[in-house]
Coordinates of C-alpha atoms in Angstrom, one line a residue:
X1 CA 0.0 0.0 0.0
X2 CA 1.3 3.2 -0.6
X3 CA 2.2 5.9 2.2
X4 CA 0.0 8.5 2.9
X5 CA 1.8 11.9 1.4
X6 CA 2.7 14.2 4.5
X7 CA 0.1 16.5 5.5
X8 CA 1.3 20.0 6.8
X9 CA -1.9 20.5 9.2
X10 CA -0.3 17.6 11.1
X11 CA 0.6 17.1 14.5
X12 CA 2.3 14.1 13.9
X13 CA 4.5 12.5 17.0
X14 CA 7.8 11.5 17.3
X15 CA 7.0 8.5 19.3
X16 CA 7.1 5.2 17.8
X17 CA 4.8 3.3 15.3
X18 CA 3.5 0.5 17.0
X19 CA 1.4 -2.2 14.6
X20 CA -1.3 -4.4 15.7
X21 CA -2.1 -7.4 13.1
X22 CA -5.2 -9.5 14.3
X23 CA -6.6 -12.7 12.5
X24 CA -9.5 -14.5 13.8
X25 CA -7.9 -18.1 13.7
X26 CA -4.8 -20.1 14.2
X27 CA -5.0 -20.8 10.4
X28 CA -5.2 -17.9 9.9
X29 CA -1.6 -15.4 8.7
X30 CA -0.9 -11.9 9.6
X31 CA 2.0 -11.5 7.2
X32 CA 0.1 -9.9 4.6
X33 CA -0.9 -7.3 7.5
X34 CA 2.1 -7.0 8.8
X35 CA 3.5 -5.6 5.1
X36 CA 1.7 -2.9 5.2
X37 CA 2.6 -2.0 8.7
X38 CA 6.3 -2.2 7.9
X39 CA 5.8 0.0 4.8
X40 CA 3.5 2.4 7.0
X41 CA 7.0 2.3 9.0
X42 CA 5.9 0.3 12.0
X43 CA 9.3 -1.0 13.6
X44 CA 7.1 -3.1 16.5
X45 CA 4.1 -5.0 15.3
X46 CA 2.4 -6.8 17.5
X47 CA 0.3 -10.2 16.6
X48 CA -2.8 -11.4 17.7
X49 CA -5.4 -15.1 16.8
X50 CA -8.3 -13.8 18.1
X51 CA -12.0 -13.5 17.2
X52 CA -13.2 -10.1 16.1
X53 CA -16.6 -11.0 18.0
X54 CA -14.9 -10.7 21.3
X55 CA -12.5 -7.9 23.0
X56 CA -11.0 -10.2 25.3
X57 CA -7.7 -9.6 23.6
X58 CA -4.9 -9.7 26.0
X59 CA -1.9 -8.7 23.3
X60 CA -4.1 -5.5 22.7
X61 CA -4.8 -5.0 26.6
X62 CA -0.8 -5.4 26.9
X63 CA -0.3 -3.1 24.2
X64 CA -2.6 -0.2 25.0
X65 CA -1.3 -0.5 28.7
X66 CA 2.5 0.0 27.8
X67 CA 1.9 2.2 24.8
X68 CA 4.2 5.8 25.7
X69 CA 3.2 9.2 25.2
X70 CA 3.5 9.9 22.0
X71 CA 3.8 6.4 20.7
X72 CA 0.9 5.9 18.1
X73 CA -1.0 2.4 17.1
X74 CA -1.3 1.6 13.5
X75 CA -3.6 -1.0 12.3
X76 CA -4.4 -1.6 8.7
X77 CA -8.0 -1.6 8.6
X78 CA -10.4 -1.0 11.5
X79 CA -12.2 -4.0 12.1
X80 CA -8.7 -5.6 13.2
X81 CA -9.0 -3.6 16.0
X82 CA -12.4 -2.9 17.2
X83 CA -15.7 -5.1 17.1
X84 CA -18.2 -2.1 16.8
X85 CA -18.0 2.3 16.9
X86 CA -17.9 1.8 20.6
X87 CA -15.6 -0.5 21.3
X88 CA -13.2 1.6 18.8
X89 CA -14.3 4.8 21.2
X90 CA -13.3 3.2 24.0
X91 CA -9.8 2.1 22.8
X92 CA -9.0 5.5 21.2
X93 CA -10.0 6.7 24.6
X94 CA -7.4 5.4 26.7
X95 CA -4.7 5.9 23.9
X96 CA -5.6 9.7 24.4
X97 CA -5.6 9.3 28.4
X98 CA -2.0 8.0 27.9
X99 CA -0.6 10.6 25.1
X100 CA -0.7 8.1 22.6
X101 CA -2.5 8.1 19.5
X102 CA -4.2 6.3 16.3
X103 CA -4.4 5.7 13.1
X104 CA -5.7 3.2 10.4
X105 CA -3.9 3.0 7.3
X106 CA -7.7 2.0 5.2
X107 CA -9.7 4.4 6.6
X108 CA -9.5 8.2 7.5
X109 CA -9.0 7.6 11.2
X110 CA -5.8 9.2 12.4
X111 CA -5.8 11.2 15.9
X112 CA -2.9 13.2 14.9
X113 CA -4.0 15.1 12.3
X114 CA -7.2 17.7 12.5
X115 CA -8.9 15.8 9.3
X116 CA -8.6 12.2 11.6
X117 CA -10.0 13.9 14.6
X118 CA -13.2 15.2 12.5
X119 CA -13.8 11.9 11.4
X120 CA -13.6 10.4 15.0
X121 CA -15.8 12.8 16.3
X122 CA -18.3 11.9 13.3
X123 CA -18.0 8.5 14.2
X124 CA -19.2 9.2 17.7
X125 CA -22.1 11.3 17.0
X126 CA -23.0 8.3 14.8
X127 CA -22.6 5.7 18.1
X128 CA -24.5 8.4 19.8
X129 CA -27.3 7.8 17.2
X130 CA -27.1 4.5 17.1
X131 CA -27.4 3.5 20.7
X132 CA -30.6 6.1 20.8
X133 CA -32.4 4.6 17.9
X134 CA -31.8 0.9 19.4
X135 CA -33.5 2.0 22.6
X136 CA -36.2 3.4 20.8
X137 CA -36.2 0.1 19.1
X138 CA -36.1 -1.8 22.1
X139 CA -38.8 0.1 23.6
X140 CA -41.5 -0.1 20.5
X141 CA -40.6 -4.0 20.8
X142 CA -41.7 -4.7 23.9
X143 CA -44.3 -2.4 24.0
X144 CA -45.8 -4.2 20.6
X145 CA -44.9 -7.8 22.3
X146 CA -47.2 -6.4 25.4
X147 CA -49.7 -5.6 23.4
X148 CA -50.4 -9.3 21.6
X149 CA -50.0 -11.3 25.0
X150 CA -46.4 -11.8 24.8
X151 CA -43.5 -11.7 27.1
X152 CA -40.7 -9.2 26.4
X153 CA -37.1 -10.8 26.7
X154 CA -35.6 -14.4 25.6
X155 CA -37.9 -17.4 25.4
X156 CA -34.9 -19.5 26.1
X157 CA -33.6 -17.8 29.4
X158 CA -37.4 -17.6 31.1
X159 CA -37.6 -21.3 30.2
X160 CA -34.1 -21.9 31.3
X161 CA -32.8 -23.6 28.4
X162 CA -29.3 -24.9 28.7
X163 CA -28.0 -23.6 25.5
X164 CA -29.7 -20.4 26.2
X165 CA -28.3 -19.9 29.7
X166 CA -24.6 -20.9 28.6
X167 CA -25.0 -18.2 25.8
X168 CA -25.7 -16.0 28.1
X169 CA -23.1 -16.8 30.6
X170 CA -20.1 -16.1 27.7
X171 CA -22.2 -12.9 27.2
X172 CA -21.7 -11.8 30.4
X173 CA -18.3 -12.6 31.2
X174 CA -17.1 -11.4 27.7
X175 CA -18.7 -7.8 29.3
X176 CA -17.0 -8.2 32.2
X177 CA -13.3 -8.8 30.9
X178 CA -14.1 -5.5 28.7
X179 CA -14.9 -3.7 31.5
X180 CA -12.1 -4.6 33.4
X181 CA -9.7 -4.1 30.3
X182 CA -11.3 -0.7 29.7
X183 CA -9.2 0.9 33.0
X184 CA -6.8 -1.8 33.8
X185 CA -4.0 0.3 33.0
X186 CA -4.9 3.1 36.0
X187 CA -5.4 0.1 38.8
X188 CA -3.6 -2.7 37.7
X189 CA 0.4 -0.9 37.7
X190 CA -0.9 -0.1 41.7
X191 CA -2.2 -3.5 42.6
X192 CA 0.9 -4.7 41.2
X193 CA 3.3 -2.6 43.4
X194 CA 1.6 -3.2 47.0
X195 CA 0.6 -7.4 46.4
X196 CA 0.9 -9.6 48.0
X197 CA 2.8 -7.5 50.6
X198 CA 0.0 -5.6 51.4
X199 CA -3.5 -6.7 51.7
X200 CA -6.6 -6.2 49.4
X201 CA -8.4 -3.7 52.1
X202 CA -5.3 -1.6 52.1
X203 CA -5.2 -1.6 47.8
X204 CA -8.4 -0.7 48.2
X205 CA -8.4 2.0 50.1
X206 CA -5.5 3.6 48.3
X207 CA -7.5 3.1 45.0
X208 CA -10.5 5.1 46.6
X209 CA -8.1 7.8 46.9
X210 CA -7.2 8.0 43.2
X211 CA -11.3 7.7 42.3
X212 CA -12.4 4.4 42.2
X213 CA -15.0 2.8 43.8
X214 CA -13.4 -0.6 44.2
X215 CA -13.9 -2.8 47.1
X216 CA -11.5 -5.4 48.4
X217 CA -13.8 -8.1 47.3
X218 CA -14.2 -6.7 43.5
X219 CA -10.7 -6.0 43.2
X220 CA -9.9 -9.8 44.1
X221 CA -11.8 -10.6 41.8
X222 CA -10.7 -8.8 38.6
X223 CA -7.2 -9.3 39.1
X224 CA -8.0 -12.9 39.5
X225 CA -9.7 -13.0 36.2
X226 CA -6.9 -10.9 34.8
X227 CA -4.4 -13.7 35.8
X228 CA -6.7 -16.4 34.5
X229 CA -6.4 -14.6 30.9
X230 CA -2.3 -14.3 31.2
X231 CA -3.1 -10.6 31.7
X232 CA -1.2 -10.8 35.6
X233 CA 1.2 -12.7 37.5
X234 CA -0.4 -15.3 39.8
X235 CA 1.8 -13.9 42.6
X236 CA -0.7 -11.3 43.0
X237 CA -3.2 -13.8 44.2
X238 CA -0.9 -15.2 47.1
X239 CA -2.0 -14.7 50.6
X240 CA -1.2 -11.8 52.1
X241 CA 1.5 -12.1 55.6
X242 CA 0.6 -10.9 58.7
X243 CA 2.0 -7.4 59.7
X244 CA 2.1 -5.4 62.8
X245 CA -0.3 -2.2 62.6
X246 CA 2.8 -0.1 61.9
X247 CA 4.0 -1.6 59.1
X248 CA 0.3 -1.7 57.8
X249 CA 0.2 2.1 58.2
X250 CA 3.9 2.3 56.8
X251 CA 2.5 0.5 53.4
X252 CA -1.0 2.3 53.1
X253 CA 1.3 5.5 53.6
X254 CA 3.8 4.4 50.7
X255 CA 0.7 3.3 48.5
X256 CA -1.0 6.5 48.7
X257 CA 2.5 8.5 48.0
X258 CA 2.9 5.8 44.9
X259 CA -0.5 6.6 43.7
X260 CA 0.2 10.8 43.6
X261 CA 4.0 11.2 44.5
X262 CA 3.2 14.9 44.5
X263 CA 0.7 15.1 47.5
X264 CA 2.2 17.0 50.3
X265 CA 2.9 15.3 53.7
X266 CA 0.2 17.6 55.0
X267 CA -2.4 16.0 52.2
X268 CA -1.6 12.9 52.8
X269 CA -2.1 13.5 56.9
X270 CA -5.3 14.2 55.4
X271 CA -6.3 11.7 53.7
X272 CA -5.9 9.4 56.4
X273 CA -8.1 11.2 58.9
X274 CA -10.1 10.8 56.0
X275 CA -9.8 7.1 56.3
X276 CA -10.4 7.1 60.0
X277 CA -6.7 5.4 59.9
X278 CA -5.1 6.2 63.6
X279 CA -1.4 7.3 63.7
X280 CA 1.0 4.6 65.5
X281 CA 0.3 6.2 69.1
X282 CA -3.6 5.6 68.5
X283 CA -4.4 9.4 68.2
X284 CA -6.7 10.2 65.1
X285 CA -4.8 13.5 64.4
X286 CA -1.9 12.7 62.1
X287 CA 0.6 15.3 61.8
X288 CA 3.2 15.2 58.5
X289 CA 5.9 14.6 60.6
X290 CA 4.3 11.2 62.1
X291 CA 3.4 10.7 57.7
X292 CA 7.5 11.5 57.2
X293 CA 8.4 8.5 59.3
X294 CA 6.4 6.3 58.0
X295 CA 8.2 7.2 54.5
X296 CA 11.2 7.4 55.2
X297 CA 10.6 3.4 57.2
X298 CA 9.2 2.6 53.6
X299 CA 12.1 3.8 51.9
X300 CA 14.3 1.8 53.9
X301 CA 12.5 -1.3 53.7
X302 CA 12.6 -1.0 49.9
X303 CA 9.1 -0.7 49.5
X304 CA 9.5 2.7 48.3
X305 CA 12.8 3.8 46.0
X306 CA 14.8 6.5 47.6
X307 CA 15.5 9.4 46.2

């Protein structure tokens, strides 16, 4: 395929070129794919068997986590990237959260350049659209299914059908892995720090801190589903040892500085009063001072690096 001519309203990056080839089966080759890519000038592509019906994809999870700022995905054509508009949304998304951008070398999708980002938004107003008109849809359905006697919904699940149920089941963990995917790369780095040193209550709580609403029980339970799907070490299932109260306190304190390194020892005092957390002497005032020992314990225990 030829090169896209250079386009002076460009913003184009001087991170990498990072290539993603995707075929649906083992059979299957991405060398024809990975061609193009290389002539696009992808140095690093990156290969994936996987059906385009699902976005459990855990060498495009692994990608999209690492990707740098600046760095920009290439893929030949769209669909071997994205199942639908909003599963393509939601992946340009956290490219953009991370610096990183987009670009398909058969369609006029590329984030770094004015034209690209026109097209995106186009493609999200359509989404937009789409998801309206199906719940209009939806809604004139049942209402039309009410009206001649019948029940809204699937005949097999209300008559528990075996085949209907299973289908349902892959349904629902399928949305589940995508949800978990979707943010991975904001939890996942922290949960990997602080386990299995520190426990899932403490993760927890440090996560709260940074905006989600996880709690220890949920958070177990993703990261044990990302390790079934090769995503995370098993390690960071292992049980957790018993620790004194300090050196629980010195670990929340060291997980909250790795969160947001720039947080002041007086914010971070804060946020523990916020926590109801009591200071070593059982007081529920904390003072930065009693926050500075804590750190500086952590960074001599290795748990933090030194500076």
């Amino acid at each position: 395929m030829a090169k896209t001519p250079p386009n002076p309203s460009s913003r184009r990056p001087q991170g990498r070129l990072i290539g993603y080839a995707r075929v649906s089966t083992d059979e299957q080759a991405t060398e024809a794919q990975e061609m193009e890519l290389r002539s696009a000038g992808c140095d690093t592509i990156i290969q994936e068997h996987g059906s385009g019906a699902s976005r459990t994809r855990p060498a495009l999870a692994r990608l999209v986590r690492e990707i740098g700022a600046g760095d920009t995905l290439v893929v030949v054509r769209l669909d071997r990237l994205a199942r639908s508009v909003s599963h393509l949304l939601n992946v340009i998304e956290e490219l953009t959260s991370k610096g990183a951008y987009f670009r398909s070398l058969s369609d006029p999708i590329d984030t770094t350049t004015p034209q690209g980002m026109f097209s995106l938004q186009v493609l999200g107003a359509v989404a937009q659209l789409e998801r309206a008109l199906n719940s209009e849809r939806t809604k004139a359905g049942v209402k039309a299914a009410k009206a001649k006697g019948r029940l809204p919904g699937n005949p097999g699940i209300r008559e528990r059908r075996p085949e209907a149920l299973a289908r349902m089941t892959a349904a629902q963990k399928a949305a589940y892995g995508a949800r978990i995917q979707s943010t991975a790369n904001q939890w996942l780095p922290i949960v990997r720090r602080m386990r299995p040193d520190h426990t899932w209550d403490d993760i927890s709580r440090v996560l709260k801190q940074r905006g989600f609403d996880w709690t220890p029980e949920r958070l177990r339970r993703a990261v044990r589903w990302m390790v079934s799907e090769g995503m995370a070490d098993k390690s960071l299932l292992r049980k957790s040892p018993p620790r004194p109260p300090e050196d629980r306190l010195m670990t929340l304190v060291a997980g909250i500085h790795s969160s947001n390194p720039e947080l002041t020892l007086r914010e971070i005092a804060n946020q523990l009063e916020r926590l109801h957390e009591r200071t070593p002497r059982g007081g529920t005032r904390w003072a930065p001072s009693s926050v500075k020992n804590l750190l500086d314990r952590a960074k001599r225990s290795g748990l933090l690096e030194a500076a």
